mmCIF file of C-alpha atoms in Angstrom:
data_model
loop_
_atom_site.group_PDB
_atom_site.id
_atom_site.type_symbol
_atom_site.label_atom_id
_atom_site.label_comp_id
_atom_site.label_asym_id
_atom_site.label_seq_id
_atom_site.Cartn_x
_atom_site.Cartn_y
_atom_site.Cartn_z
ATOM 1 C CA MET A 1 71.313 45.036 106.061
ATOM 2 C CA PRO A 2 74.834 45.470 107.467
ATOM 3 C CA ALA A 3 75.101 47.743 110.491
ATOM 4 C CA HIS A 4 76.124 51.404 110.546
ATOM 5 C CA ILE A 5 78.883 51.614 113.157
ATOM 6 C CA LEU A 6 80.546 54.667 114.691
ATOM 7 C CA VAL A 7 84.178 54.297 115.832
ATOM 8 C CA VAL A 8 85.520 56.991 118.149
ATOM 9 C CA GLY A 9 89.304 57.185 117.863
ATOM 10 C CA GLY A 10 91.452 57.142 114.747
ATOM 11 C CA GLY A 11 94.545 55.435 116.154
ATOM 12 C CA ILE A 12 95.797 51.932 115.428
ATOM 13 C CA GLY A 13 92.965 50.229 117.347
ATOM 14 C CA GLY A 14 90.230 52.346 115.770
ATOM 15 C CA LEU A 15 91.496 51.908 112.219
ATOM 16 C CA ALA A 16 92.060 48.167 112.665
ATOM 17 C CA THR A 17 88.483 47.881 113.933
ATOM 18 C CA ALA A 18 87.106 49.904 111.020
ATOM 19 C CA LEU A 19 89.021 47.755 108.528
ATOM 20 C CA ALA A 20 87.943 44.480 110.117
ATOM 21 C CA LEU A 21 84.272 45.484 110.206
ATOM 22 C CA SER A 22 84.257 46.923 106.704
ATOM 23 C CA ARG A 23 85.469 43.595 105.300
ATOM 24 C CA ASP A 24 82.058 42.183 106.294
ATOM 25 C CA GLY A 25 80.258 45.015 104.515
ATOM 26 C CA HIS A 26 79.397 47.194 107.500
ATOM 27 C CA ARG A 27 79.374 50.950 107.092
ATOM 28 C CA VAL A 28 81.960 52.320 109.517
ATOM 29 C CA ASP A 29 82.513 56.014 110.288
ATOM 30 C CA VAL A 30 85.712 56.881 112.187
ATOM 31 C CA PHE A 31 85.987 60.021 114.321
ATOM 32 C CA GLU A 32 89.364 61.537 115.208
ATOM 33 C CA GLN A 33 89.671 64.472 117.596
ATOM 34 C CA ALA A 34 92.866 65.801 115.983
ATOM 35 C CA ALA A 35 93.011 67.870 112.810
ATOM 36 C CA ALA A 36 94.476 64.924 110.874
ATOM 37 C CA PHE A 37 94.788 61.176 111.149
ATOM 38 C CA ALA A 38 98.298 60.676 112.528
ATOM 39 C CA GLU A 39 100.172 58.739 115.194
ATOM 40 C CA VAL A 40 102.563 59.837 117.958
ATOM 41 C CA GLY A 41 105.351 57.543 119.099
ATOM 42 C CA ALA A 42 108.049 55.338 117.714
ATOM 43 C CA GLY A 43 108.410 51.558 117.760
ATOM 44 C CA ILE A 44 105.949 48.707 118.212
ATOM 45 C CA GLN A 45 106.816 45.044 118.611
ATOM 46 C CA ILE A 46 104.432 42.750 116.739
ATOM 47 C CA GLY A 47 104.438 39.234 118.138
ATOM 48 C CA PRO A 48 103.246 36.266 116.062
ATOM 49 C CA ASN A 49 99.788 36.524 117.650
ATOM 50 C CA VAL A 50 99.425 40.039 116.236
ATOM 51 C CA ALA A 51 101.070 39.292 112.894
ATOM 52 C CA ARG A 52 98.479 36.557 112.320
ATOM 53 C CA ARG A 53 95.639 39.041 112.866
ATOM 54 C CA LEU A 54 97.168 41.512 110.443
ATOM 55 C CA GLN A 55 97.443 38.694 107.917
ATOM 56 C CA GLN A 56 93.721 38.017 108.417
ATOM 57 C CA LEU A 57 93.091 41.659 107.514
ATOM 58 C CA GLY A 58 94.977 41.177 104.233
ATOM 59 C CA LEU A 59 97.951 43.301 105.284
ATOM 60 C CA ASP A 60 100.787 40.776 105.186
ATOM 61 C CA GLN A 61 102.432 42.111 102.004
ATOM 62 C CA SER A 62 102.083 45.737 103.096
ATOM 63 C CA LEU A 63 103.485 44.808 106.500
ATOM 64 C CA ASP A 64 106.527 43.191 104.904
ATOM 65 C CA ALA A 65 107.384 46.516 103.268
ATOM 66 C CA ILE A 66 107.610 48.436 106.561
ATOM 67 C CA ALA A 67 108.712 45.878 109.137
ATOM 68 C CA ALA A 68 112.070 44.852 110.528
ATOM 69 C CA ARG A 69 112.587 41.170 111.303
ATOM 70 C CA PRO A 70 114.804 40.830 114.384
ATOM 71 C CA ASN A 71 116.727 37.585 114.559
ATOM 72 C CA ALA A 72 116.815 37.272 118.363
ATOM 73 C CA LEU A 73 115.756 38.726 121.694
ATOM 74 C CA VAL A 74 118.785 39.170 123.955
ATOM 75 C CA VAL A 75 118.534 40.108 127.647
ATOM 76 C CA GLN A 76 121.576 41.662 129.320
ATOM 77 C CA SER A 77 122.680 43.365 132.511
ATOM 78 C CA ALA A 78 122.425 47.159 132.302
ATOM 79 C CA ALA A 79 125.494 47.526 134.507
ATOM 80 C CA SER A 80 127.914 45.016 133.005
ATOM 81 C CA GLY A 81 126.412 44.237 129.596
ATOM 82 C CA ALA A 82 126.711 40.511 130.348
ATOM 83 C CA GLU A 83 124.222 38.361 128.457
ATOM 84 C CA LEU A 84 121.606 36.719 130.680
ATOM 85 C CA ALA A 85 119.352 34.950 128.161
ATOM 86 C CA ARG A 86 118.563 34.699 124.451
ATOM 87 C CA LEU A 87 115.436 33.757 122.481
ATOM 88 C CA PRO A 88 115.798 33.003 118.750
ATOM 89 C CA LEU A 89 113.201 34.820 116.641
ATOM 90 C CA GLY A 90 113.186 34.847 112.808
ATOM 91 C CA ASP A 91 112.409 31.436 111.334
ATOM 92 C CA ALA A 92 112.024 29.894 114.797
ATOM 93 C CA MET A 93 108.983 32.048 115.566
ATOM 94 C CA ARG A 94 107.380 31.441 112.183
ATOM 95 C CA GLN A 95 107.830 27.692 112.455
ATOM 96 C CA ARG A 96 106.451 27.550 115.986
ATOM 97 C CA TYR A 97 103.568 30.014 115.750
ATOM 98 C CA GLY A 98 102.807 30.310 112.038
ATOM 99 C CA ALA A 99 103.781 33.979 111.783
ATOM 100 C CA PRO A 100 106.914 36.108 112.233
ATOM 101 C CA TYR A 101 107.997 38.364 115.079
ATOM 102 C CA LEU A 102 108.212 41.897 113.663
ATOM 103 C CA CYS A 103 109.138 45.425 114.730
ATOM 104 C CA VAL A 104 107.573 48.474 113.077
ATOM 105 C CA HIS A 105 107.410 52.213 113.487
ATOM 106 C CA ARG A 106 104.051 53.150 114.982
ATOM 107 C CA ALA A 107 103.426 55.828 112.338
ATOM 108 C CA ASP A 108 104.166 53.349 109.525
ATOM 109 C CA LEU A 109 101.634 50.830 110.842
ATOM 110 C CA HIS A 110 99.084 53.591 111.325
ATOM 111 C CA SER A 111 99.592 54.809 107.729
ATOM 112 C CA LEU A 112 99.234 51.257 106.430
ATOM 113 C CA LEU A 113 95.916 50.820 108.256
ATOM 114 C CA LEU A 114 94.666 54.251 107.187
ATOM 115 C CA GLU A 115 95.394 53.536 103.528
ATOM 116 C CA ALA A 116 93.639 50.169 103.789
ATOM 117 C CA VAL A 117 90.536 51.800 105.304
ATOM 118 C CA ARG A 118 90.512 54.493 102.633
ATOM 119 C CA THR A 119 90.917 51.924 99.881
ATOM 120 C CA LYS A 120 88.008 49.931 101.273
ATOM 121 C CA GLY A 121 85.935 53.099 100.992
ATOM 122 C CA VAL A 122 83.190 52.145 103.436
ATOM 123 C CA GLY A 123 82.036 55.019 105.664
ATOM 124 C CA ALA A 124 83.525 58.415 106.527
ATOM 125 C CA LEU A 125 86.788 59.542 108.114
ATOM 126 C CA VAL A 126 85.997 62.597 110.219
ATOM 127 C CA THR A 127 88.638 64.861 111.794
ATOM 128 C CA ASP A 128 88.341 67.658 114.382
ATOM 129 C CA ALA A 129 85.642 65.567 116.063
ATOM 130 C CA ARG A 130 86.141 65.713 119.835
ATOM 131 C CA ILE A 131 83.180 63.704 121.104
ATOM 132 C CA ALA A 132 81.480 65.450 124.016
ATOM 133 C CA GLN A 133 78.138 63.671 124.389
ATOM 134 C CA ILE A 134 76.710 60.209 123.737
ATOM 135 C CA GLU A 135 72.990 59.351 123.678
ATOM 136 C CA MET A 136 71.422 55.920 123.243
ATOM 137 C CA SER A 137 68.017 54.488 122.437
ATOM 138 C CA ASP A 138 66.994 50.871 121.990
ATOM 139 C CA ASP A 139 68.282 50.710 118.425
ATOM 140 C CA LEU A 140 70.420 53.822 117.828
ATOM 141 C CA VAL A 141 73.460 55.613 119.213
ATOM 142 C CA CYS A 142 74.056 59.323 118.687
ATOM 143 C CA VAL A 143 77.350 61.136 119.321
ATOM 144 C CA SER A 144 77.916 64.860 119.213
ATOM 145 C CA SER A 145 81.123 66.878 119.186
ATOM 146 C CA SER A 146 82.173 69.991 121.028
ATOM 147 C CA GLY A 147 81.693 71.812 117.686
ATOM 148 C CA SER A 148 77.923 71.100 117.743
ATOM 149 C CA ARG A 149 78.078 68.417 115.076
ATOM 150 C CA ALA A 150 76.203 65.128 115.542
ATOM 151 C CA TRP A 151 76.191 61.671 113.992
ATOM 152 C CA GLU A 152 73.900 58.681 114.345
ATOM 153 C CA GLY A 153 74.544 54.980 113.989
ATOM 154 C CA GLU A 154 73.416 51.582 115.184
ATOM 155 C CA ALA A 155 76.515 50.795 117.249
ATOM 156 C CA LEU A 156 79.360 52.671 118.924
ATOM 157 C CA ILE A 157 82.924 51.484 119.449
ATOM 158 C CA GLY A 158 85.263 53.319 121.778
ATOM 159 C CA ALA A 159 88.830 53.221 120.487
ATOM 160 C CA ASP A 160 89.605 56.529 122.147
ATOM 161 C CA GLY A 161 92.458 55.383 124.343
ATOM 162 C CA LEU A 162 93.460 55.717 127.969
ATOM 163 C CA TRP A 163 91.245 58.717 128.739
ATOM 164 C CA SER A 164 88.241 57.310 126.856
ATOM 165 C CA VAL A 165 84.987 59.264 126.754
ATOM 166 C CA VAL A 166 83.061 56.278 125.402
ATOM 167 C CA ARG A 167 84.167 54.117 128.353
ATOM 168 C CA GLN A 168 82.181 56.308 130.728
ATOM 169 C CA ARG A 169 78.925 55.124 129.133
ATOM 170 C CA LEU A 170 79.446 51.476 130.104
ATOM 171 C CA GLU A 171 77.405 49.979 132.938
ATOM 172 C CA SER A 172 80.602 48.901 134.707
ATOM 173 C CA PRO A 173 81.552 49.993 138.258
ATOM 174 C CA SER A 174 85.045 50.938 137.067
ATOM 175 C CA ALA A 175 83.918 52.862 133.974
ATOM 176 C CA ALA A 176 84.208 56.316 135.509
ATOM 177 C CA GLU A 177 87.400 55.681 137.497
ATOM 178 C CA PRO A 178 90.457 57.619 136.267
ATOM 179 C CA PRO A 179 93.565 55.774 135.022
ATOM 180 C CA ARG A 180 96.313 54.925 137.503
ATOM 181 C CA ILE A 181 99.552 56.910 137.256
ATOM 182 C CA THR A 182 102.157 54.191 137.804
ATOM 183 C CA GLY A 183 105.126 56.295 138.916
ATOM 184 C CA HIS A 184 107.125 55.065 135.926
ATOM 185 C CA THR A 185 108.372 57.351 133.163
ATOM 186 C CA ALA A 186 109.392 56.319 129.648
ATOM 187 C CA TRP A 187 111.829 58.011 127.278
ATOM 188 C CA ARG A 188 112.104 57.145 123.597
ATOM 189 C CA GLY A 189 114.747 57.968 121.020
ATOM 190 C CA LEU A 190 114.878 57.230 117.301
ATOM 191 C CA VAL A 191 117.879 57.390 114.993
ATOM 192 C CA ALA A 192 118.862 56.266 111.496
ATOM 193 C CA GLN A 193 121.176 53.274 111.857
ATOM 194 C CA ALA A 194 123.502 54.691 109.192
ATOM 195 C CA GLU A 195 124.251 57.564 111.582
ATOM 196 C CA LEU A 196 125.451 55.199 114.317
ATOM 197 C CA PRO A 197 128.885 53.573 114.688
ATOM 198 C CA LYS A 198 128.734 49.972 113.506
ATOM 199 C CA ALA A 199 129.118 48.685 117.062
ATOM 200 C CA LEU A 200 125.827 50.335 118.065
ATOM 201 C CA ARG A 201 123.689 49.173 115.134
ATOM 202 C CA ARG A 202 121.117 46.493 115.859
ATOM 203 C CA ARG A 203 119.399 43.700 113.933
ATOM 204 C CA ARG A 204 117.941 42.135 117.051
ATOM 205 C CA ILE A 205 115.901 43.161 120.109
ATOM 206 C CA ASP A 206 118.192 44.073 122.996
ATOM 207 C CA VAL A 207 116.897 44.391 126.558
ATOM 208 C CA TRP A 208 119.023 45.664 129.443
ATOM 209 C CA LEU A 209 117.794 45.139 133.023
ATOM 210 C CA GLY A 210 118.864 47.339 135.919
ATOM 211 C CA PRO A 211 117.612 48.263 139.399
ATOM 212 C CA ARG A 212 114.275 50.097 138.970
ATOM 213 C CA LEU A 213 114.800 50.507 135.220
ATOM 214 C CA HIS A 214 115.186 48.738 131.911
ATOM 215 C CA VAL A 215 116.100 49.652 128.332
ATOM 216 C CA VAL A 216 114.877 48.176 125.038
ATOM 217 C CA ALA A 217 116.379 48.736 121.575
ATOM 218 C CA TYR A 218 115.207 47.261 118.286
ATOM 219 C CA PRO A 219 115.200 48.052 114.546
ATOM 220 C CA VAL A 220 112.213 49.545 112.733
ATOM 221 C CA ARG A 221 111.451 50.739 109.186
ATOM 222 C CA GLY A 222 112.871 47.681 107.502
ATOM 223 C CA GLY A 223 115.868 47.813 109.823
ATOM 224 C CA ASP A 224 117.015 51.247 108.654
ATOM 225 C CA TRP A 225 116.166 52.981 111.940
ATOM 226 C CA LEU A 226 116.744 52.091 115.584
ATOM 227 C CA ASN A 227 114.127 52.631 118.295
ATOM 228 C CA VAL A 228 115.356 52.936 121.903
ATOM 229 C CA VAL A 229 113.092 53.085 124.970
ATOM 230 C CA VAL A 230 114.199 53.675 128.562
ATOM 231 C CA ILE A 231 111.702 53.093 131.378
ATOM 232 C CA ALA A 232 112.490 54.001 134.971
ATOM 233 C CA GLU A 233 110.701 54.324 138.274
ATOM 234 C CA SER A 234 110.731 58.086 138.320
ATOM 235 C CA ALA A 235 108.393 60.870 139.362
ATOM 236 C CA PRO A 236 106.240 61.811 136.372
ATOM 237 C CA ALA A 237 106.944 65.113 134.670
ATOM 238 C CA GLY A 238 104.449 67.220 132.754
ATOM 239 C CA ASP A 239 100.874 66.396 131.840
ATOM 240 C CA ALA A 240 100.062 62.688 132.198
ATOM 241 C CA ARG A 241 97.869 63.000 129.086
ATOM 242 C CA ASP A 242 100.813 64.172 126.965
ATOM 243 C CA TRP A 243 102.489 61.230 125.205
ATOM 244 C CA ASP A 244 105.062 63.402 123.465
ATOM 245 C CA GLN A 245 106.901 65.599 125.972
ATOM 246 C CA ALA A 246 110.273 67.091 125.036
ATOM 247 C CA SER A 247 113.079 65.728 127.219
ATOM 248 C CA SER A 248 116.857 65.225 127.221
ATOM 249 C CA LEU A 249 119.659 62.820 128.051
ATOM 250 C CA VAL A 250 120.354 64.866 131.173
ATOM 251 C CA ALA A 251 116.791 64.389 132.440
ATOM 252 C CA LEU A 252 116.981 60.690 131.630
ATOM 253 C CA GLN A 253 120.263 60.263 133.511
ATOM 254 C CA GLN A 254 118.974 62.162 136.512
ATOM 255 C CA ALA A 255 116.202 59.593 136.761
ATOM 256 C CA THR A 256 118.221 56.480 135.969
ATOM 257 C CA GLY A 257 121.844 57.198 136.826
ATOM 258 C CA HIS A 258 124.662 56.109 134.554
ATOM 259 C CA SER A 259 124.561 52.595 133.099
ATOM 260 C CA GLY A 260 127.387 50.407 131.821
ATOM 261 C CA ARG A 261 129.749 51.780 129.186
ATOM 262 C CA ALA A 262 128.263 49.996 126.152
ATOM 263 C CA LEU A 263 124.677 50.929 126.997
ATOM 264 C CA GLN A 264 125.657 54.476 127.894
ATOM 265 C CA ALA A 265 127.265 54.897 124.479
ATOM 266 C CA LEU A 266 123.973 53.942 122.821
ATOM 267 C CA LEU A 267 121.961 56.367 124.949
ATOM 268 C CA GLU A 268 124.389 59.200 124.216
ATOM 269 C CA ALA A 269 124.102 58.506 120.483
ATOM 270 C CA MET A 270 120.381 59.319 120.394
ATOM 271 C CA PRO A 271 119.873 62.758 118.773
ATOM 272 C CA ASN A 272 116.930 63.644 121.041
ATOM 273 C CA TRP A 273 114.573 62.202 123.623
ATOM 274 C CA ARG A 274 110.798 62.364 124.102
ATOM 275 C CA ALA A 275 109.119 61.333 127.361
ATOM 276 C CA TRP A 276 105.738 60.294 128.697
ATOM 277 C CA THR A 277 104.188 59.167 131.978
ATOM 278 C CA LEU A 278 103.095 55.539 132.127
ATOM 279 C CA CYS A 279 99.495 54.932 133.187
ATOM 280 C CA ASP A 280 97.286 51.867 133.263
ATOM 281 C CA ARG A 281 94.149 50.422 134.824
ATOM 282 C CA ALA A 282 93.547 47.381 136.976
ATOM 283 C CA PRO A 283 93.047 44.165 134.985
ATOM 284 C CA LEU A 284 89.537 43.639 133.649
ATOM 285 C CA THR A 285 87.177 41.797 135.990
ATOM 286 C CA SER A 286 84.287 40.869 133.693
ATOM 287 C CA ALA A 287 82.853 41.183 130.203
ATOM 288 C CA ALA A 288 80.924 44.238 131.437
ATOM 289 C CA ASP A 289 84.224 46.147 131.359
ATOM 290 C CA MET A 290 84.326 45.804 127.558
ATOM 291 C CA ALA A 291 80.769 46.086 126.244
ATOM 292 C CA HIS A 292 77.194 46.975 127.085
ATOM 293 C CA GLU A 293 74.225 46.849 124.705
ATOM 294 C CA ARG A 294 75.287 48.813 121.577
ATOM 295 C CA ILE A 295 78.619 50.066 122.943
ATOM 296 C CA ALA A 296 81.917 48.163 122.880
ATOM 297 C CA LEU A 297 85.509 49.123 123.688
ATOM 298 C CA VAL A 298 88.780 48.103 122.046
ATOM 299 C CA GLY A 299 92.406 48.606 123.058
ATOM 300 C CA ASP A 300 93.420 51.114 125.699
ATOM 301 C CA ALA A 301 89.862 52.375 126.115
ATOM 302 C CA ALA A 302 89.081 48.997 127.692
ATOM 303 C CA HIS A 303 92.373 47.649 129.053
ATOM 304 C CA PRO A 304 95.343 50.040 129.094
ATOM 305 C CA MET A 305 98.492 48.276 130.217
ATOM 306 C CA VAL A 306 102.109 49.026 131.036
ATOM 307 C CA PRO A 307 104.453 48.154 128.146
ATOM 308 C CA TYR A 308 106.357 45.357 129.900
ATOM 309 C CA LEU A 309 104.914 42.657 127.648
ATOM 310 C CA ALA A 310 105.003 44.725 124.423
ATOM 311 C CA GLN A 311 101.340 43.955 123.703
ATOM 312 C CA GLY A 312 99.389 47.211 124.050
ATOM 313 C CA ALA A 313 98.846 47.755 120.328
ATOM 314 C CA GLY A 314 98.707 44.007 119.822
ATOM 315 C CA MET A 315 95.722 43.529 122.103
ATOM 316 C CA ALA A 316 93.898 46.371 120.312
ATOM 317 C CA ILE A 317 94.435 44.599 116.980
ATOM 318 C CA GLU A 318 93.297 41.279 118.460
ATOM 319 C CA ASP A 319 90.189 43.062 119.787
ATOM 320 C CA ALA A 320 89.437 44.494 116.345
ATOM 321 C CA VAL A 321 89.494 41.117 114.624
ATOM 322 C CA ALA A 322 87.549 39.410 117.416
ATOM 323 C CA LEU A 323 84.834 42.080 117.379
ATOM 324 C CA ALA A 324 84.398 41.744 113.625
ATOM 325 C CA GLU A 325 84.241 37.954 113.942
ATOM 326 C CA ALA A 326 81.578 38.218 116.646
ATOM 327 C CA LEU A 327 79.366 40.475 114.500
ATOM 328 C CA GLY A 328 80.169 38.824 111.175
ATOM 329 C CA GLY A 329 77.760 39.926 108.480
ATOM 330 C CA GLY A 330 74.984 40.447 111.009
ATOM 331 C CA GLU A 331 72.590 43.349 110.892
ATOM 332 C CA ALA A 332 71.754 46.113 113.367
ATOM 333 C CA ALA A 333 69.449 43.930 115.462
ATOM 334 C CA ASP A 334 72.335 41.514 116.097
ATOM 335 C CA VAL A 335 74.668 44.137 117.598
ATOM 336 C CA PRO A 336 73.950 43.770 121.354
ATOM 337 C CA ALA A 337 74.309 39.985 121.302
ATOM 338 C CA ALA A 338 77.408 40.171 119.102
ATOM 339 C CA PHE A 339 79.058 42.732 121.381
ATOM 340 C CA ALA A 340 78.274 40.541 124.398
ATOM 341 C CA ARG A 341 79.929 37.556 122.669
ATOM 342 C CA TYR A 342 82.942 39.686 121.808
ATOM 343 C CA ALA A 343 83.412 40.909 125.375
ATOM 344 C CA GLU A 344 82.980 37.421 126.828
ATOM 345 C CA ALA A 345 85.575 36.033 124.414
ATOM 346 C CA ARG A 346 88.148 38.771 125.055
ATOM 347 C CA TRP A 347 88.081 40.024 128.637
ATOM 348 C CA GLN A 348 89.960 37.182 130.326
ATOM 349 C CA ARG A 349 92.826 37.178 127.813
ATOM 350 C CA ASN A 350 93.172 40.944 128.053
ATOM 351 C CA ALA A 351 93.091 40.775 131.846
ATOM 352 C CA MET A 352 95.858 38.181 131.821
ATOM 353 C CA VAL A 353 98.032 40.338 129.570
ATOM 354 C CA GLN A 354 97.448 43.350 131.843
ATOM 355 C CA ALA A 355 98.410 41.333 134.932
ATOM 356 C CA ARG A 356 101.473 39.730 133.322
ATOM 357 C CA ALA A 357 102.668 43.136 132.100
ATOM 358 C CA ARG A 358 102.476 44.514 135.637
ATOM 359 C CA ARG A 359 104.323 41.492 136.990
ATOM 360 C CA ASN A 360 107.026 41.826 134.331
ATOM 361 C CA GLY A 361 107.603 45.396 135.498
ATOM 362 C CA GLN A 362 108.403 44.109 138.970
ATOM 363 C CA VAL A 363 110.725 41.449 137.572
ATOM 364 C CA PHE A 364 112.492 43.758 135.100
ATOM 365 C CA HIS A 365 113.145 46.412 137.761
ATOM 366 C CA ALA A 366 114.008 44.044 140.614
ATOM 367 C CA THR A 367 116.597 44.887 143.248
ATOM 368 C CA GLY A 368 118.412 42.901 145.931
ATOM 369 C CA PRO A 369 117.792 39.137 146.279
ATOM 370 C CA MET A 370 114.925 39.221 143.770
ATOM 371 C CA ARG A 371 117.296 40.589 141.111
ATOM 372 C CA LEU A 372 119.829 37.853 141.836
ATOM 373 C CA GLY A 373 117.150 35.181 141.587
ATOM 374 C CA ARG A 374 115.852 36.667 138.328
ATOM 375 C CA ASP A 375 119.306 36.664 136.748
ATOM 376 C CA LEU A 376 119.946 33.079 137.849
ATOM 377 C CA ALA A 377 116.630 31.958 136.362
ATOM 378 C CA LEU A 378 117.400 33.729 133.077
ATOM 379 C CA ARG A 379 120.845 32.139 132.826
ATOM 380 C CA THR A 380 119.466 28.706 133.657
ATOM 381 C CA LEU A 381 116.233 28.608 131.654
ATOM 382 C CA GLY A 382 117.112 31.007 128.826
ATOM 383 C CA ALA A 383 114.720 30.771 125.893
ATOM 384 C CA ARG A 384 112.191 28.698 127.850
ATOM 385 C CA LEU A 385 111.685 31.620 130.214
ATOM 386 C CA LEU A 386 111.518 34.271 127.469
ATOM 387 C CA ASP A 387 109.120 32.459 125.156
ATOM 388 C CA GLN A 388 105.386 33.015 125.742
ATOM 389 C CA PRO A 389 103.393 30.181 124.116
ATOM 390 C CA TRP A 390 100.171 31.184 125.919
ATOM 391 C CA LEU A 391 100.468 34.629 124.331
ATOM 392 C CA TYR A 392 102.002 34.050 120.908
ATOM 393 C CA GLY A 393 99.934 30.954 120.193
ATOM 394 C CA GLY A 394 96.664 32.386 121.531
#
């Protein structure tokens, strides 16, 4: 008999996991602490490694309907606007890695996954379920909510993000440690491209590098909207758990200063800004950081990372597919061994992405001689430096 699996967390990672497992016939119940299944945020970059996994889940046609297809990644100076390096995307990515490089709105991808899970019709989607307690026996896992409701299954997957409750039940030394507040703050803005002057509209991914900050802009929603993210080394404001704080251009400029004229015009064109504090954890050190017995973690619950490699959601989707492949059509008795295989297969890749993302933050925000060396390397090596075969081909 297929297993009955409980997934805590109804975000992108949780829904991708539920969909992947349900394709092998498992009964999967998903628990979301909010009153509705929804997603906060704006853009997500989907590299070829992630696009391939979404294709495996049968979502390629649905993804085409919501995605933008940038034709290049262009890195520039935040001060002067001078181009430092360029990586062709579009057909070049598909030919090299067998899948496109896409940009989507986070809420659109979440809705696509939610509809796919509902269509599959395996298991329950439970809202207002803030998990407060987890109990385990040799062959069962029981979770209960703060509202005195309880559910029982044969496996538990924590997809409950940075501040994961499920994580605390792992037998890992780092399981109970709080996330690290990085000292970096991110601002995001979203605008319909039709509302922008033609000079500010984008069909590519633009990155501007400056001292202790960088800016990324790329199209989403089929190219009709533009997502802009500014990240700076700035004292965090508000609750670190709040991913959707109201902010303003004034607050952004106080943290970053004024950039070059062309970039400043784009920032001023954003109708509003939302902010959040960046947090992460140290890179994984062993498979024990991702699974134990009948409990496994996916995405930020296991390996939260700074967004300097644009792979946070991507690694959650990779986890989802890998976990389903490890379990296959196995039954409840197979769960502990399958989860152990999953964790062993995934932890080193996730740890590498976490470490590279941290390193990219240092490179992106470099000052002094390091900044000069970075710019020289970008001008000299160009696409060879920007491409990531180990990541996109993995």
